[in-house]
CSV table of C-alpha atoms in Angstrom, one decimal:
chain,number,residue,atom,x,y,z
A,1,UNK,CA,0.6,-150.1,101.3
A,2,UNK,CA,-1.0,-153.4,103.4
A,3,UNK,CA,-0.6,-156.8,101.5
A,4,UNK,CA,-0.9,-160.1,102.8
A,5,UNK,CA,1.3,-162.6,101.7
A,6,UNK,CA,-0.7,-165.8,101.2
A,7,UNK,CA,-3.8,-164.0,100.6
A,8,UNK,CA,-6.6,-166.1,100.2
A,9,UNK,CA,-4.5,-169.4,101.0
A,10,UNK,CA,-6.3,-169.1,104.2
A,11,UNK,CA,-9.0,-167.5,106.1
A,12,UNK,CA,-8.4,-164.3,107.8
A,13,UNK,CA,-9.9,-163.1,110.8
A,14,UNK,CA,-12.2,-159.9,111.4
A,15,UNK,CA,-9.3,-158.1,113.1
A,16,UNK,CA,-6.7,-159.3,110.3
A,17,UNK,CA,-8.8,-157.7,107.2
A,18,UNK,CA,-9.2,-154.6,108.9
A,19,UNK,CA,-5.4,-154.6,109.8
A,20,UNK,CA,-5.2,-154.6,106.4
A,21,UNK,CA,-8.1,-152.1,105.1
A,22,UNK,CA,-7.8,-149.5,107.5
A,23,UNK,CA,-4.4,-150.3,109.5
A,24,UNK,CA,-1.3,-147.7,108.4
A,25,UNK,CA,2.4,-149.0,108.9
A,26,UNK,CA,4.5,-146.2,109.7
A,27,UNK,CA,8.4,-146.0,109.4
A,28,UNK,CA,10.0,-147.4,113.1
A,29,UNK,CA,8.1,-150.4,112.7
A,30,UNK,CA,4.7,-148.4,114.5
A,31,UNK,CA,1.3,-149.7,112.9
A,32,UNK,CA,-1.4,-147.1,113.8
A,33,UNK,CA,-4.8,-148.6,114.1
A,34,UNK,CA,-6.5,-145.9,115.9
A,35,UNK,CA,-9.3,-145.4,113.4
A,36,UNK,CA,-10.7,-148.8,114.6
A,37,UNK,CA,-8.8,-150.0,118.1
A,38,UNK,CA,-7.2,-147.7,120.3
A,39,UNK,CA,-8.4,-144.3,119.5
A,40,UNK,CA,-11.9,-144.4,117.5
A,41,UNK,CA,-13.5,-147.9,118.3
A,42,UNK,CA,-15.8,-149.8,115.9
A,43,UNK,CA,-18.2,-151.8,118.2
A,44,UNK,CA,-18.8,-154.4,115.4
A,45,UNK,CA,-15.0,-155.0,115.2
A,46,UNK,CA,-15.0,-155.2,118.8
A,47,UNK,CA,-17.9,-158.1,119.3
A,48,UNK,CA,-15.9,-160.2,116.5
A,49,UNK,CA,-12.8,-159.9,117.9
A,50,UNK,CA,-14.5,-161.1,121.4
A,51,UNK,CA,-15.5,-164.1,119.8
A,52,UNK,CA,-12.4,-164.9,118.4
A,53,UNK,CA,-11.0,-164.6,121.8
A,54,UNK,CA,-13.6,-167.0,123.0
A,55,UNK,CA,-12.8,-169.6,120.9
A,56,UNK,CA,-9.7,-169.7,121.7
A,57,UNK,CA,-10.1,-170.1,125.1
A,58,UNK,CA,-13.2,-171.5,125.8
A,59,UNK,CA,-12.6,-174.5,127.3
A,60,UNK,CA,-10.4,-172.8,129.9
A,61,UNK,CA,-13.0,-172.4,132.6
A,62,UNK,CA,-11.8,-168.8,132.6
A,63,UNK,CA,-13.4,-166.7,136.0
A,64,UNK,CA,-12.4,-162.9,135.1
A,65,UNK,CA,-10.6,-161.0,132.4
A,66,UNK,CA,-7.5,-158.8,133.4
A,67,UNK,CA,-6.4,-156.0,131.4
A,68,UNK,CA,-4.3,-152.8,131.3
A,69,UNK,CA,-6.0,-149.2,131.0
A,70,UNK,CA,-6.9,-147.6,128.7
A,71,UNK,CA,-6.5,-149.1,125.3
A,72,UNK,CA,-6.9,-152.6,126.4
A,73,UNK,CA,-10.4,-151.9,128.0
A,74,UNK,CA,-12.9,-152.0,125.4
A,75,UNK,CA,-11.2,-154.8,124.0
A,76,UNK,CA,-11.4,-156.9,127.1
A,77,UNK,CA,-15.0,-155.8,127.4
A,78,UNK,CA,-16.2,-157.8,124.3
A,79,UNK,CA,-14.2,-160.8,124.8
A,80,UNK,CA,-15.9,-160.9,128.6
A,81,UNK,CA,-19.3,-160.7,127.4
A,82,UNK,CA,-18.5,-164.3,125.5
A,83,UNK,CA,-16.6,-165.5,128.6
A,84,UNK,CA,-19.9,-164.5,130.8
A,85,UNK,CA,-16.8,-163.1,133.4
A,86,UNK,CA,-15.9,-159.5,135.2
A,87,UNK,CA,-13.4,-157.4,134.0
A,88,UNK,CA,-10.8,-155.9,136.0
A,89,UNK,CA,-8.4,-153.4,134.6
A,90,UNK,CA,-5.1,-152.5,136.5
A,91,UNK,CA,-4.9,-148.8,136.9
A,92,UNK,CA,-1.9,-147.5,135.7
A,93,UNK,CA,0.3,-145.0,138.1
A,94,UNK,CA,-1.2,-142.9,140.8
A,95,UNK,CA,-3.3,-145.6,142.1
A,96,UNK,CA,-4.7,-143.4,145.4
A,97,UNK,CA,-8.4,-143.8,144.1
A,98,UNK,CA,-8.0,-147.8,144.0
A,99,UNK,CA,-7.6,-147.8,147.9
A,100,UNK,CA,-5.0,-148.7,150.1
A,101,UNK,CA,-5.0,-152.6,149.9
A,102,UNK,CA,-3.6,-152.9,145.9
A,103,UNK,CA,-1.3,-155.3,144.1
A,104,UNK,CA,1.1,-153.5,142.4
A,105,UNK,CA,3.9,-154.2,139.6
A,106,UNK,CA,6.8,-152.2,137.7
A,107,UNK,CA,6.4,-151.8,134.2
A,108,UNK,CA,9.3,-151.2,132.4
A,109,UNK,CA,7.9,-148.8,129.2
A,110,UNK,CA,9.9,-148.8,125.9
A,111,UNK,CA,7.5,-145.7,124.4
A,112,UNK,CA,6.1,-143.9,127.7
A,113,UNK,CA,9.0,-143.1,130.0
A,114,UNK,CA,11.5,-145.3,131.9
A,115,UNK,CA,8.5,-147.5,134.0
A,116,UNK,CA,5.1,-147.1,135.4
A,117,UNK,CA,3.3,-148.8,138.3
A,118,UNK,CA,0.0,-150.8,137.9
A,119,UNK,CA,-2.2,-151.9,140.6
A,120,UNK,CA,-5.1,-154.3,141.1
A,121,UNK,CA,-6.9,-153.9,144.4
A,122,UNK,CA,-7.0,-157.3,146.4
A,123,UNK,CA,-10.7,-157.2,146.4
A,124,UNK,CA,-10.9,-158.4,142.7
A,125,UNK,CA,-8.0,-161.3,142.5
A,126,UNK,CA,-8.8,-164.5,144.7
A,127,UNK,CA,-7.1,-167.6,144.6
A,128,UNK,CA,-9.6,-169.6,142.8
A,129,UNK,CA,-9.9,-167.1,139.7
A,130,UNK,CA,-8.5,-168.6,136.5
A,131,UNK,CA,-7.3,-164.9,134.9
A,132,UNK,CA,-7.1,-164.2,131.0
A,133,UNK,CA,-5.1,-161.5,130.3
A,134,UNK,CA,-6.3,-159.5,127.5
A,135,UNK,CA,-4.5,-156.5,125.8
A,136,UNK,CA,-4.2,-154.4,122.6
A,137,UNK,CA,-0.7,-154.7,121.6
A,138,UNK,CA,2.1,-156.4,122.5
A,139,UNK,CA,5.6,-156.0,121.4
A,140,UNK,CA,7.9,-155.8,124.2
A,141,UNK,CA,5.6,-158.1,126.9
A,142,UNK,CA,6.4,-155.8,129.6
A,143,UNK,CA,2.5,-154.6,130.7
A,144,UNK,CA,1.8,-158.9,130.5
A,145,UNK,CA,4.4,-159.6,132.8
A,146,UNK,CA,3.5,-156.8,135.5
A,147,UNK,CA,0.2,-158.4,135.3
A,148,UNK,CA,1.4,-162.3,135.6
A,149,UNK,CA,3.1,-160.8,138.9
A,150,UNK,CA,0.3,-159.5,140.1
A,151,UNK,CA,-1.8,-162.6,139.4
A,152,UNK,CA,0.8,-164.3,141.1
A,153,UNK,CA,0.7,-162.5,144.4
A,154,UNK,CA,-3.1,-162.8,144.3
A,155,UNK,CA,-2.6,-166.4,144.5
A,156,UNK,CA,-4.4,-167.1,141.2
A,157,UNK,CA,-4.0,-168.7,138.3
A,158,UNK,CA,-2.9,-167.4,134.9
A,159,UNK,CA,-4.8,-169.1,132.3
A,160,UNK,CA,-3.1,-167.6,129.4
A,161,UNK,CA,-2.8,-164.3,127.4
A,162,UNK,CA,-5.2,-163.1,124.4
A,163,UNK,CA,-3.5,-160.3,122.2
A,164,UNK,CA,-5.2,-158.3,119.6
A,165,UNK,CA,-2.1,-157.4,117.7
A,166,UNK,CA,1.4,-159.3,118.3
A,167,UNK,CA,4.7,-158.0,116.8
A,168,UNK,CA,6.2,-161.2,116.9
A,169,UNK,CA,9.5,-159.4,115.3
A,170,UNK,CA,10.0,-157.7,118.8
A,171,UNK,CA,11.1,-159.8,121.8
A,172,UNK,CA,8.0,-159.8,123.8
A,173,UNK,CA,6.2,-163.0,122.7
A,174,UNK,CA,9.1,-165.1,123.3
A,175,UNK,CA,9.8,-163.6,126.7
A,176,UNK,CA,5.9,-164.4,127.6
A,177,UNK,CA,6.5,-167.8,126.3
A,178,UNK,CA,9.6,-168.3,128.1
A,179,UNK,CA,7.9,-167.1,131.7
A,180,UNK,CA,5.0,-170.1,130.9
A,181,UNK,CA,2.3,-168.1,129.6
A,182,UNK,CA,0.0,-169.6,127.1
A,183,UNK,CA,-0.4,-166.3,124.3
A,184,UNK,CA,-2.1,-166.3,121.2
A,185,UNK,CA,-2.6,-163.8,119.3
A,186,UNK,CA,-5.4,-162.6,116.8
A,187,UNK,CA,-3.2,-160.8,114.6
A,188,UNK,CA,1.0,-161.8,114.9
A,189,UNK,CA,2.6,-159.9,112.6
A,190,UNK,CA,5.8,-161.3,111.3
A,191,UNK,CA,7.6,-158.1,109.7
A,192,UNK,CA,6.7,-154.7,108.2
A,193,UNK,CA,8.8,-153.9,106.4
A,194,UNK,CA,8.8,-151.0,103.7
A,195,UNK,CA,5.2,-150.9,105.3
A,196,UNK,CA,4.3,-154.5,104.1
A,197,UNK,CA,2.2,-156.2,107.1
A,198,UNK,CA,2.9,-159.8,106.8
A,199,UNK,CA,0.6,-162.2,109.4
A,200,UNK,CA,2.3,-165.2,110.5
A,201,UNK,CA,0.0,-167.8,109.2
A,202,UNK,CA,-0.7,-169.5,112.9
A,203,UNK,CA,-2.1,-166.1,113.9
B,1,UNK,CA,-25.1,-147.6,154.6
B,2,UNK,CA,-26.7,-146.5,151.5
B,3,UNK,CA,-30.3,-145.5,151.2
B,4,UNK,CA,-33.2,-143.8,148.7
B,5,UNK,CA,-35.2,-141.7,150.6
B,6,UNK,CA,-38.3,-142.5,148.5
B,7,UNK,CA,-37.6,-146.0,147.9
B,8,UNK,CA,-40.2,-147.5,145.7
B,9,UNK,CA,-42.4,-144.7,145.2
B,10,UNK,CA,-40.8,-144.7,141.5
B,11,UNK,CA,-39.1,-147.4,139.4
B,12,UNK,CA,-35.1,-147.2,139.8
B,13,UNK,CA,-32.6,-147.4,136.8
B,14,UNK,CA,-29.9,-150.6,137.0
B,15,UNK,CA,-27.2,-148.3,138.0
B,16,UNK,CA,-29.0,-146.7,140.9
B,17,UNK,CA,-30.1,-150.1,141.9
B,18,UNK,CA,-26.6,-151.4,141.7
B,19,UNK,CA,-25.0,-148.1,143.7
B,20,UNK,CA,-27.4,-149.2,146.4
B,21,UNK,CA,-26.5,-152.9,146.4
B,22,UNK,CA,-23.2,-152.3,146.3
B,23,UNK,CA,-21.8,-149.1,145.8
B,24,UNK,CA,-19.3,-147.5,149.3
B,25,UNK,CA,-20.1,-144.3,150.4
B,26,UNK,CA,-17.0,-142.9,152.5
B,27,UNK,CA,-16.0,-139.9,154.3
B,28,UNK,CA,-14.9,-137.1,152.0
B,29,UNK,CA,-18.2,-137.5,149.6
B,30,UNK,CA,-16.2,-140.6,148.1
B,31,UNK,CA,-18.7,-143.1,146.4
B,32,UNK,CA,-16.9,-146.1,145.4
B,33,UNK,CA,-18.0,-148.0,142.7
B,34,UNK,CA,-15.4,-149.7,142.0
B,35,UNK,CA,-17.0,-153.3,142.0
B,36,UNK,CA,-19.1,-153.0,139.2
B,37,UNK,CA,-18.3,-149.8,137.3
B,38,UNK,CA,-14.7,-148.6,137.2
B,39,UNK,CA,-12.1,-151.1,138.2
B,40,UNK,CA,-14.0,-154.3,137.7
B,41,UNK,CA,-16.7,-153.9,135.4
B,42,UNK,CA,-20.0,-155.6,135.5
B,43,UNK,CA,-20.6,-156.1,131.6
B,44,UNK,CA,-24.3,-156.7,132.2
B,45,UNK,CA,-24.9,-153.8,134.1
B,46,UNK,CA,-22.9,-151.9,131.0
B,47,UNK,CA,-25.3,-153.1,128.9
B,48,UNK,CA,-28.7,-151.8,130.6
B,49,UNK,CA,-26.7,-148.3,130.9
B,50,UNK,CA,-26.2,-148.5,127.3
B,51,UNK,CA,-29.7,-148.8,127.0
B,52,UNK,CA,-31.0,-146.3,129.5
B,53,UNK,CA,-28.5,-143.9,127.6
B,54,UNK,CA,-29.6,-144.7,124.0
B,55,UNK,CA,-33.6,-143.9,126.0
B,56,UNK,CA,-31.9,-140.1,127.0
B,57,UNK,CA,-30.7,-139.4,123.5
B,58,UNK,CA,-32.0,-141.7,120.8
B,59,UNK,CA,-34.1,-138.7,119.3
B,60,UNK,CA,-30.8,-136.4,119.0
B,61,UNK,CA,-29.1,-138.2,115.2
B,62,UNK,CA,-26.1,-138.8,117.4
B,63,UNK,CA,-22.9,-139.7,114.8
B,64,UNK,CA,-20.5,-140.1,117.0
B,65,UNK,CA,-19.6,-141.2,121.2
B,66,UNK,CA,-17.0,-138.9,122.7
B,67,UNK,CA,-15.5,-140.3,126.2
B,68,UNK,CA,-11.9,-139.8,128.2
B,69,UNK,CA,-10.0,-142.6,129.1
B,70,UNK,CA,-9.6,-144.7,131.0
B,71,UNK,CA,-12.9,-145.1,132.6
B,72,UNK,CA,-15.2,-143.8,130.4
B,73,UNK,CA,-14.2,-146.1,127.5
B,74,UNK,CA,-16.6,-149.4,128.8
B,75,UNK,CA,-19.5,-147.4,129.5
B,76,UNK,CA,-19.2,-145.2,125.9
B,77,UNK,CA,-18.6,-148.8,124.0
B,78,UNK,CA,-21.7,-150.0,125.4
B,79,UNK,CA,-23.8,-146.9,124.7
B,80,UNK,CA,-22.5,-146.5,121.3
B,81,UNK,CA,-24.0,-150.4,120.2
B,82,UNK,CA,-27.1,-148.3,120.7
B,83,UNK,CA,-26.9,-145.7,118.8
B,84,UNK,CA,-24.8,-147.7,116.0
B,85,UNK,CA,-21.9,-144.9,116.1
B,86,UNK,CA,-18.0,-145.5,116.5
B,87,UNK,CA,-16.7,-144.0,120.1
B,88,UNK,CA,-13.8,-141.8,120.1
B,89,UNK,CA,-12.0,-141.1,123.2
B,90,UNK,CA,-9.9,-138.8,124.0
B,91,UNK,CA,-6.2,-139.3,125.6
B,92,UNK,CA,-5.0,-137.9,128.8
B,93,UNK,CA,-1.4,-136.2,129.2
B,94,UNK,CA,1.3,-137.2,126.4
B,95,UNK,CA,-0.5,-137.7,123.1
B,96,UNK,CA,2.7,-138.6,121.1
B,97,UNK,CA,0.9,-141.5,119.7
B,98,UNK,CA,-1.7,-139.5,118.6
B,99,UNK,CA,-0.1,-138.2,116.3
B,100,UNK,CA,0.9,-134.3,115.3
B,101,UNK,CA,-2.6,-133.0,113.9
B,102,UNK,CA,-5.1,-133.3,117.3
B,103,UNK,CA,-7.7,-131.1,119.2
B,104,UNK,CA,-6.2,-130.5,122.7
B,105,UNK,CA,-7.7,-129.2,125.6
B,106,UNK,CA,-6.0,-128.1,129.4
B,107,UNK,CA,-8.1,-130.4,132.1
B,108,UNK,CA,-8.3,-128.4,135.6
B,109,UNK,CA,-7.8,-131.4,137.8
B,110,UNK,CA,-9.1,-131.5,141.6
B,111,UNK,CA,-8.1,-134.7,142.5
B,112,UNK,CA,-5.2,-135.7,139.8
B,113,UNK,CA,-3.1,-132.9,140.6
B,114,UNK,CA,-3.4,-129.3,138.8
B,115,UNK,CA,-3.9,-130.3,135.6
B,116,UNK,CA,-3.8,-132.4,132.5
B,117,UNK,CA,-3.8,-132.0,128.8
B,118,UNK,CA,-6.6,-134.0,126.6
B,119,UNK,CA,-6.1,-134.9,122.9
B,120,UNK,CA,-8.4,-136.0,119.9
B,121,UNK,CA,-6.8,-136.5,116.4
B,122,UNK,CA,-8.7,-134.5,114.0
B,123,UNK,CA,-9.1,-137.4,111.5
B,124,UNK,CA,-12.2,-138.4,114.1
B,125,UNK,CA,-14.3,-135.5,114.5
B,126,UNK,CA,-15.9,-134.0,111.8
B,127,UNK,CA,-17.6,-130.6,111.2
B,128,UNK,CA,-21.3,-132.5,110.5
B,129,UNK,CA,-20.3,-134.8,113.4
B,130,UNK,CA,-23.3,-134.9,116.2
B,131,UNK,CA,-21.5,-136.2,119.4
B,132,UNK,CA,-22.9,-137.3,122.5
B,133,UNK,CA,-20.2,-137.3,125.5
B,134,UNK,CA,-19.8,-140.1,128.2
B,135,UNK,CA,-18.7,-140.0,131.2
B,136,UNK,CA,-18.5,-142.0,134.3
B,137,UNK,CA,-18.6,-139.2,137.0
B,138,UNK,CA,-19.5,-136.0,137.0
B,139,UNK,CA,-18.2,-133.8,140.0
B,140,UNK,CA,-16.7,-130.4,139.0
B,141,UNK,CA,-17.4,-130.7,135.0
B,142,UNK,CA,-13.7,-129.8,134.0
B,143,UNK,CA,-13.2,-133.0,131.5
B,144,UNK,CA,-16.6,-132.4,129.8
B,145,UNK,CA,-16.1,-128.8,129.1
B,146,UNK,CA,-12.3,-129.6,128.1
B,147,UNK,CA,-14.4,-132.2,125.6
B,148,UNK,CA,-16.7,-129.4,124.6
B,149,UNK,CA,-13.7,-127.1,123.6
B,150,UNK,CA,-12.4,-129.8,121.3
B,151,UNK,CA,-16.0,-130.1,119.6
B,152,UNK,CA,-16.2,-126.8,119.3
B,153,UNK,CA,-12.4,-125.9,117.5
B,154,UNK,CA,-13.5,-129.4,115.0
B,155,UNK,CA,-16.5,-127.2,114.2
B,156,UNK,CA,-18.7,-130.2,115.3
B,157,UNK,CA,-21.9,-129.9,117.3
B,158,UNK,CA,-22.3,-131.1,120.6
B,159,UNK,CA,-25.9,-132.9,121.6
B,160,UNK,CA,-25.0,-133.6,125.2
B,161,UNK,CA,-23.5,-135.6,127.9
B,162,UNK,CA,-24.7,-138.5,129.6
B,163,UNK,CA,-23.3,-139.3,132.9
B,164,UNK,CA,-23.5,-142.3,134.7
B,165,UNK,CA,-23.3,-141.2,138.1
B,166,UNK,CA,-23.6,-137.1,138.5
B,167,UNK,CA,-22.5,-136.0,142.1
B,168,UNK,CA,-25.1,-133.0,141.6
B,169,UNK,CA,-24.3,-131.4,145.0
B,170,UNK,CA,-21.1,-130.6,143.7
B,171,UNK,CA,-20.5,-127.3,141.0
B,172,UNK,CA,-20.5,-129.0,137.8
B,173,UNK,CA,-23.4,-130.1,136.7
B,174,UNK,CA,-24.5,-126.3,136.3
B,175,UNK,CA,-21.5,-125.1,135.0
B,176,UNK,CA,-22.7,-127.5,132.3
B,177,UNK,CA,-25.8,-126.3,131.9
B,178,UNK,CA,-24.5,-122.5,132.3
B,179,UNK,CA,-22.3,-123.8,128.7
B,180,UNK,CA,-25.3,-124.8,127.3
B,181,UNK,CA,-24.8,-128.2,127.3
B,182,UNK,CA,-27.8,-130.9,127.7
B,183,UNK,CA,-26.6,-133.0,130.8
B,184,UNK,CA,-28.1,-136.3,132.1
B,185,UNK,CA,-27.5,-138.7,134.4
B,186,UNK,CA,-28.5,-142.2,135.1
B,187,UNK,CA,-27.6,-141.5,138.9
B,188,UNK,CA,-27.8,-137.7,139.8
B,189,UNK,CA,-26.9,-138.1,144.0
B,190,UNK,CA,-28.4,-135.3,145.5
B,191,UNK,CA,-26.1,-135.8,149.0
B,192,UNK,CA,-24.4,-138.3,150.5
B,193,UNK,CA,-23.8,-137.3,154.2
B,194,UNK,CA,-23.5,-140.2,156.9
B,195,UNK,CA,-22.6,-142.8,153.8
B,196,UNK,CA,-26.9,-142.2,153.0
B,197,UNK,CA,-27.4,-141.7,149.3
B,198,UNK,CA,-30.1,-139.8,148.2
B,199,UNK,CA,-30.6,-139.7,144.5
B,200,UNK,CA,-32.5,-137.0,143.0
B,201,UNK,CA,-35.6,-137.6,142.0
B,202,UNK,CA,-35.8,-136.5,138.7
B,203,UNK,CA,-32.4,-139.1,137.4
């Protein structure tokens, strides 16, 4: 079972009330939300969520949209089309087909294997881009930080990070914070336990 | 340099417009399109493919959008606000996140080594499900028939595939068509010697 603990104290957002509908806390702390998010996508979802990424950001001047494949691509999509910006998703190990001129980062990966390598080819980070980075889930901050490096080497500017679904229980958040990144999140969950999701009211 | 051989003696789609802006034709039959379509992606060229898309298949009921990551998600996201149907796609090589119950299929890989495994969850295909398959590229057809396999053991029916950019002087196209499968294209290159693209007429 989903509650929320001040229900109704405030407004929830669009991704927040689904959490809560459709989301399914699993034992080991793992929220499946693949009927809506990362597996099967509702659009509608999708465009609402990209507004509320918007409006947290729009006075940021923001020039492109970074993200991770695969699960962070749709997402980045619909915040872009409020942005009016590109979106660029870092390819995630073999990297042959992106071309030989790439900027590339270690991911250290709690759930996939020991690390991966993403890469951005140099062609679509300049100096003068102001980058949001925009990604499904984040728990252990590890995928944000490869990207910060590589926005880094581009010579650009990180403008801040835009998270569907924070768990701000795991150390991620506060490492992101600690390395200067400006993250907000549309849905920070604080714990869930016994399969109770409880938002942090800020999110 | 790219070329159409019968250059305004019909109208051109977005994307074939775009390949010819801006697409790179290299040695090996390479076409990069990485600019706009599958690295950084060009949200309001998205949006015209959704359209031409929704044009190819609107008369088919379509229930359901059926891609692979990672770089068929975009393009399937902005066909499915079309057709007003979730998009599922399917996940490439570990699927423990999936979860135990999914539809798997074995992907013959030429470029991305021998081969790789492709996974659906059951809870998002259904037996009265009427899917329309995405892709970005269509070269030797192995990831749409793996797709096909996984329609076919969920008992649901398969409409067709719409391909972006169909590289039709290369097998898979027809081995599509031998499976009975209804296959378009937005781009359907009928060679691409000396970096000229030629598009097929009839795309």
């Amino acid at each position: 079972m989903l509650y929320f603990r001040e229900w109704g104290e405030y407004p929830m957002n669009s991704l927040q009330k689904r959490i809560l509908k459709d989301g399914k806390a699993l034992p080991g702390n793992i929220l499946k939300v693949d009927s809506f998010l990362n597996h099967q996508i509702d659009i509608d979802l999708l465009r609402l969520m990209g507004r509320d990424f918007y409006e947290l950001f729009k006075d940021k001047n923001i020039s492109k949209i970074l993200t991770v494949e695969a699960s962070g691509i749709a997402i980045a999509c619909y915040a872009a089309e409020y942005f009016k910006v590109p979106v660029v998703f870092a390819k995630k190990g073999s990297h042959k087909n992106v071309g030989p001129d790439v900027y590339t980062a270690e991911v250290f990966s709690f759930t996939k294997g020991p690390s991966y390598e993403i890469a951005v080819s140099k062609l679509y980070l300049h100096p003068e881009d102001k980058v949001l980075i925009i990604d499904d889930f984040l728990a252990n901050g590890q995928a944000v930080l490869g990207l910060q490096k590589i926005i880094n080497e581009a010579g650009a500017s990180l403008v801040g990070a835009g998270i569907a679904i924070t768990k701000a229980f795991q150390p991620g958040e506060q490492l992101l914070l600690d390395a200067g990144i400006d993250v907000r999140s549309l849905a920070a969950i604080e714990s869930m336990e016994d399969g109770n999701v409880i938002f942090r009211s800020d999110s």
